Amino acid sequence: MLVFGPACGFILGSFCTKIYVDAVFIDTSNLDITPDDPRWIGAWWGGFLLCGALLFFSSLLMFGFPQSLPPHSDPAMESEQAMLPEREYERPKPSNGVLRHPLEPDSSASCFQQLRVIPKVTKHLLSNPVFTCIILAACMEIAVVAGFAAFLGKYLEQQFNLTTSSANQLLGMTAIPCACLGIFLGGLLVKKLSLSALGAIRMAMLVNLVSTACYVSFLFLGCDTGPVAGVTVPYGNNTAPGSALDPYSPCNNNCECQTDSFTPVCGADGITYLSACFAGCNSTNLTGCACLTTVPAENATVVPGKCPSPGCQEAFLTFLCVMCICSLIGAMAQTPSVIILIRTVSPELKSYALGVLFLLLRLLGFIPPPLIFGAGIDSTCLFWSTFCGEQGACVLYDNVVYRYLYVSIAIALKSFAFILYTTTWQCLRKNYKRYIKNHEGGLSTSTEYQDIETEKTCPESHSPSEDSFVRS
């Protein structure tokens, strides 16, 4: 559901951005711009209103629940607890890890006493290298998704000249559903193959390598910025040494062109201009453009939009296919990682361990990555808009540097996750029983553990309780 929600959000956003932001207050039939125009601002508020209304009405159903649920004893759980080793389950332990005597009432520990034990329990969990490495690897994987997906719509707009609505719609209908399928397939493979913890970590390593290879291919799938008059090439396509790059030229000095908006036009000379004004055109019919000096005067016309790059359409289709494969394979590592995580801690600490996981995912996986990706993207800007002398938003990027930096950050995070997976595998391979708590049913560990034990020279050193623990 965590992936299905964003998919619906992208699709909803694609429909909202096709509606003008002030459509409620003005007559949109009088607008002279369309959703394909860079000046178009979609109804970004529509999704918030709709989702807020759905949340409000669905929350009303919560009032139908009683104030407290009646106690219920599960015979299956009682029989399972009876089969567990007595040395570790002599006394009940609450989820916060605080031991209490069986005759001691639950309310004996104050809230302050329960809070005092949290640092000790957290230190105990983080001192486990397998637990720490798996959590950090999950944070790196989520960081790639949070940072890469946050600007993927913008990336598609800049690299392949797509509109905002088209980019959001493609993401919601292709990449995110593939990620949902990947999570399902990852869990299915773990179950069907009865993977042990070592098998699960090997699966996570393999999946990470394949998805990283897909990200490497993104370095070669994109379109160049192309010639932009006054930004990447001088006016008149003058390549002489010392030619200054300035959007203002003698051919448009008398036009009083503004840089507060970006309305690119493609000239008959194959060069993109920041606007028809910067091309020195007649504002009514986009003809007689004085800055198009390399074509005859009767052909000095422009059309709205950037000049198309050769081979860009084919590159986009390839990018879309690779993105779907990358989303599918990359998401398959989530289920093995979570399974290893919950099996490296004692049963009474599993709920708290999951809480630590989700806390660190939000602190390390969702907050810093968009800031890092955003700062890197801004460093590739070629031209900033200005409004009343103040710098506004970036309107033109160096697509090649943008692509290399944007993808390289994702590759670096994926590589760091692979190092953490490898460290986890080494820890499990050297001392499997120390880190894996196999008190519960689930993954089969006996076969792989026996393979590891055959490499040891002192099998008689194991205690009877440990042997029965492995056979379970």
PDB file of N, CA and C in Angstrom, residues 346-385:
ATOM      1  N   SER A 346      15.450 -10.381  19.259  1.00  0.00           N
ATOM      2  CA  SER A 346      14.621 -11.267  20.063  1.00  0.00           C
ATOM      3  C   SER A 346      13.147 -10.983  19.811  1.00  0.00           C
ATOM      4  N   PRO A 347      12.282 -11.978  19.996  1.00  0.00           N
ATOM      5  CA  PRO A 347      10.861 -11.771  19.703  1.00  0.00           C
ATOM      6  C   PRO A 347      10.249 -10.608  20.457  1.00  0.00           C
ATOM      7  N   GLU A 348      10.674 -10.381  21.728  1.00  0.00           N
ATOM      8  CA  GLU A 348      10.055  -9.313  22.506  1.00  0.00           C
ATOM      9  C   GLU A 348      10.494  -7.925  22.045  1.00  0.00           C
ATOM     10  N   LEU A 349      11.524  -7.850  21.176  1.00  0.00           N
ATOM     11  CA  LEU A 349      12.011  -6.548  20.707  1.00  0.00           C
ATOM     12  C   LEU A 349      11.674  -6.293  19.240  1.00  0.00           C
ATOM     13  N   LYS A 350      10.928  -7.186  18.610  1.00  0.00           N
ATOM     14  CA  LYS A 350      10.657  -7.034  17.177  1.00  0.00           C
ATOM     15  C   LYS A 350       9.857  -5.770  16.879  1.00  0.00           C
ATOM     16  N   SER A 351       8.839  -5.487  17.694  1.00  0.00           N
ATOM     17  CA  SER A 351       8.029  -4.296  17.439  1.00  0.00           C
ATOM     18  C   SER A 351       8.856  -3.027  17.603  1.00  0.00           C
ATOM     19  N   TYR A 352       9.715  -3.006  18.627  1.00  0.00           N
ATOM     20  CA  TYR A 352      10.559  -1.832  18.815  1.00  0.00           C
ATOM     21  C   TYR A 352      11.593  -1.719  17.696  1.00  0.00           C
ATOM     22  N   ALA A 353      12.116  -2.856  17.224  1.00  0.00           N
ATOM     23  CA  ALA A 353      13.087  -2.833  16.125  1.00  0.00           C
ATOM     24  C   ALA A 353      12.472  -2.272  14.854  1.00  0.00           C
ATOM     25  N   LEU A 354      11.221  -2.638  14.585  1.00  0.00           N
ATOM     26  CA  LEU A 354      10.547  -2.067  13.416  1.00  0.00           C
ATOM     27  C   LEU A 354      10.326  -0.566  13.594  1.00  0.00           C
ATOM     28  N   GLY A 355      10.051  -0.145  14.830  1.00  0.00           N
ATOM     29  CA  GLY A 355       9.922   1.290  15.080  1.00  0.00           C
ATOM     30  C   GLY A 355      11.215   2.033  14.817  1.00  0.00           C
ATOM     31  N   VAL A 356      12.350   1.442  15.228  1.00  0.00           N
ATOM     32  CA  VAL A 356      13.647   2.055  14.936  1.00  0.00           C
ATOM     33  C   VAL A 356      13.882   2.115  13.431  1.00  0.00           C
ATOM     34  N   LEU A 357      13.502   1.050  12.728  1.00  0.00           N
ATOM     35  CA  LEU A 357      13.664   1.022  11.271  1.00  0.00           C
ATOM     36  C   LEU A 357      12.917   2.168  10.609  1.00  0.00           C
ATOM     37  N   PHE A 358      11.634   2.322  10.925  1.00  0.00           N
ATOM     38  CA  PHE A 358      10.835   3.357  10.266  1.00  0.00           C
ATOM     39  C   PHE A 358      11.277   4.764  10.686  1.00  0.00           C
ATOM     40  N   LEU A 359      11.768   4.903  11.927  1.00  0.00           N
ATOM     41  CA  LEU A 359      12.280   6.202  12.353  1.00  0.00           C
ATOM     42  C   LEU A 359      13.501   6.596  11.537  1.00  0.00           C
ATOM     43  N   LEU A 360      14.450   5.667  11.391  1.00  0.00           N
ATOM     44  CA  LEU A 360      15.660   5.979  10.644  1.00  0.00           C
ATOM     45  C   LEU A 360      15.378   6.121   9.151  1.00  0.00           C
ATOM     46  N   LEU A 361      14.395   5.392   8.651  1.00  0.00           N
ATOM     47  CA  LEU A 361      14.034   5.561   7.244  1.00  0.00           C
ATOM     48  C   LEU A 361      13.567   6.975   6.964  1.00  0.00           C
ATOM     49  N   ARG A 362      12.813   7.535   7.891  1.00  0.00           N
ATOM     50  CA  ARG A 362      12.322   8.899   7.683  1.00  0.00           C
ATOM     51  C   ARG A 362      13.411   9.943   7.933  1.00  0.00           C
ATOM     52  N   LEU A 363      14.261   9.680   8.918  1.00  0.00           N
ATOM     53  CA  LEU A 363      15.315  10.652   9.224  1.00  0.00           C
ATOM     54  C   LEU A 363      16.423  10.640   8.193  1.00  0.00           C
ATOM     55  N   LEU A 364      16.833   9.460   7.750  1.00  0.00           N
ATOM     56  CA  LEU A 364      17.969   9.337   6.837  1.00  0.00           C
ATOM     57  C   LEU A 364      17.561   9.079   5.396  1.00  0.00           C
ATOM     58  N   GLY A 365      16.405   8.449   5.203  1.00  0.00           N
ATOM     59  CA  GLY A 365      16.024   8.060   3.857  1.00  0.00           C
ATOM     60  C   GLY A 365      15.125   9.026   3.127  1.00  0.00           C
ATOM     61  N   PHE A 366      14.359   9.835   3.861  1.00  0.00           N
ATOM     62  CA  PHE A 366      13.391  10.706   3.199  1.00  0.00           C
ATOM     63  C   PHE A 366      13.718  12.195   3.299  1.00  0.00           C
ATOM     64  N   ILE A 367      14.448  12.609   4.324  1.00  0.00           N
ATOM     65  CA  ILE A 367      14.702  14.045   4.501  1.00  0.00           C
ATOM     66  C   ILE A 367      15.954  14.527   3.768  1.00  0.00           C
ATOM     67  N   PRO A 368      17.158  13.954   4.013  1.00  0.00           N
ATOM     68  CA  PRO A 368      18.354  14.501   3.340  1.00  0.00           C
ATOM     69  C   PRO A 368      18.405  14.278   1.825  1.00  0.00           C
ATOM     70  N   PRO A 369      17.986  13.111   1.286  1.00  0.00           N
ATOM     71  CA  PRO A 369      18.178  12.875  -0.152  1.00  0.00           C
ATOM     72  C   PRO A 369      17.559  13.924  -1.074  1.00  0.00           C
ATOM     73  N   PRO A 370      16.287  14.338  -0.886  1.00  0.00           N
ATOM     74  CA  PRO A 370      15.778  15.383  -1.791  1.00  0.00           C
ATOM     75  C   PRO A 370      16.581  16.677  -1.722  1.00  0.00           C
ATOM     76  N   LEU A 371      17.116  17.014  -0.532  1.00  0.00           N
ATOM     77  CA  LEU A 371      17.939  18.213  -0.426  1.00  0.00           C
ATOM     78  C   LEU A 371      19.246  18.053  -1.196  1.00  0.00           C
ATOM     79  N   ILE A 372      19.844  16.861  -1.101  1.00  0.00           N
ATOM     80  CA  ILE A 372      21.106  16.606  -1.808  1.00  0.00           C
ATOM     81  C   ILE A 372      20.875  16.600  -3.314  1.00  0.00           C
ATOM     82  N   PHE A 373      19.850  15.879  -3.763  1.00  0.00           N
ATOM     83  CA  PHE A 373      19.547  15.842  -5.189  1.00  0.00           C
ATOM     84  C   PHE A 373      19.206  17.241  -5.708  1.00  0.00           C
ATOM     85  N   GLY A 374      18.416  17.997  -4.936  1.00  0.00           N
ATOM     86  CA  GLY A 374      18.026  19.333  -5.370  1.00  0.00           C
ATOM     87  C   GLY A 374      19.204  20.276  -5.490  1.00  0.00           C
ATOM     88  N   ALA A 375      20.130  20.221  -4.515  1.00  0.00           N
ATOM     89  CA  ALA A 375      21.309  21.077  -4.585  1.00  0.00           C
ATOM     90  C   ALA A 375      22.176  20.709  -5.780  1.00  0.00           C
ATOM     91  N   GLY A 376      22.300  19.412  -6.052  1.00  0.00           N
ATOM     92  CA  GLY A 376      23.080  18.996  -7.209  1.00  0.00           C
ATOM     93  C   GLY A 376      22.448  19.440  -8.516  1.00  0.00           C
ATOM     94  N   ILE A 377      21.129  19.348  -8.602  1.00  0.00           N
ATOM     95  CA  ILE A 377      20.439  19.768  -9.826  1.00  0.00           C
ATOM     96  C   ILE A 377      20.582  21.280 -10.046  1.00  0.00           C
ATOM     97  N   ASP A 378      20.463  22.057  -8.973  1.00  0.00           N
ATOM     98  CA  ASP A 378      20.595  23.521  -9.112  1.00  0.00           C
ATOM     99  C   ASP A 378      21.987  23.921  -9.590  1.00  0.00           C
ATOM    100  N   SER A 379      22.990  23.114  -9.261  1.00  0.00           N
ATOM    101  CA  SER A 379      24.354  23.452  -9.692  1.00  0.00           C
ATOM    102  C   SER A 379      24.549  23.285 -11.192  1.00  0.00           C
ATOM    103  N   THR A 380      23.618  22.629 -11.873  1.00  0.00           N
ATOM    104  CA  THR A 380      23.731  22.441 -13.322  1.00  0.00           C
ATOM    105  C   THR A 380      22.930  23.475 -14.104  1.00  0.00           C
ATOM    106  N   CYS A 381      22.405  24.478 -13.420  1.00  0.00           N
ATOM    107  CA  CYS A 381      21.566  25.476 -14.084  1.00  0.00           C
ATOM    108  C   CYS A 381      22.397  26.363 -15.011  1.00  0.00           C
ATOM    109  N   LEU A 382      21.862  26.635 -16.186  1.00  0.00           N
ATOM    110  CA  LEU A 382      22.510  27.522 -17.147  1.00  0.00           C
ATOM    111  C   LEU A 382      21.922  28.923 -17.136  1.00  0.00           C
ATOM    112  N   PHE A 383      20.638  29.026 -16.828  1.00  0.00           N
ATOM    113  CA  PHE A 383      19.996  30.344 -16.891  1.00  0.00           C
ATOM    114  C   PHE A 383      18.897  30.405 -15.837  1.00  0.00           C
ATOM    115  N   TRP A 384      18.986  31.440 -14.974  1.00  0.00           N
ATOM    116  CA  TRP A 384      18.003  31.656 -13.924  1.00  0.00           C
ATOM    117  C   TRP A 384      17.063  32.793 -14.332  1.00  0.00           C
ATOM    118  N   SER A 385      15.811  32.619 -14.005  1.00  0.00           N
ATOM    119  CA  SER A 385      14.872  33.718 -14.217  1.00  0.00           C
ATOM    120  C   SER A 385      15.075  34.772 -13.134  1.00  0.00           C
TER     121      SER A 385
END
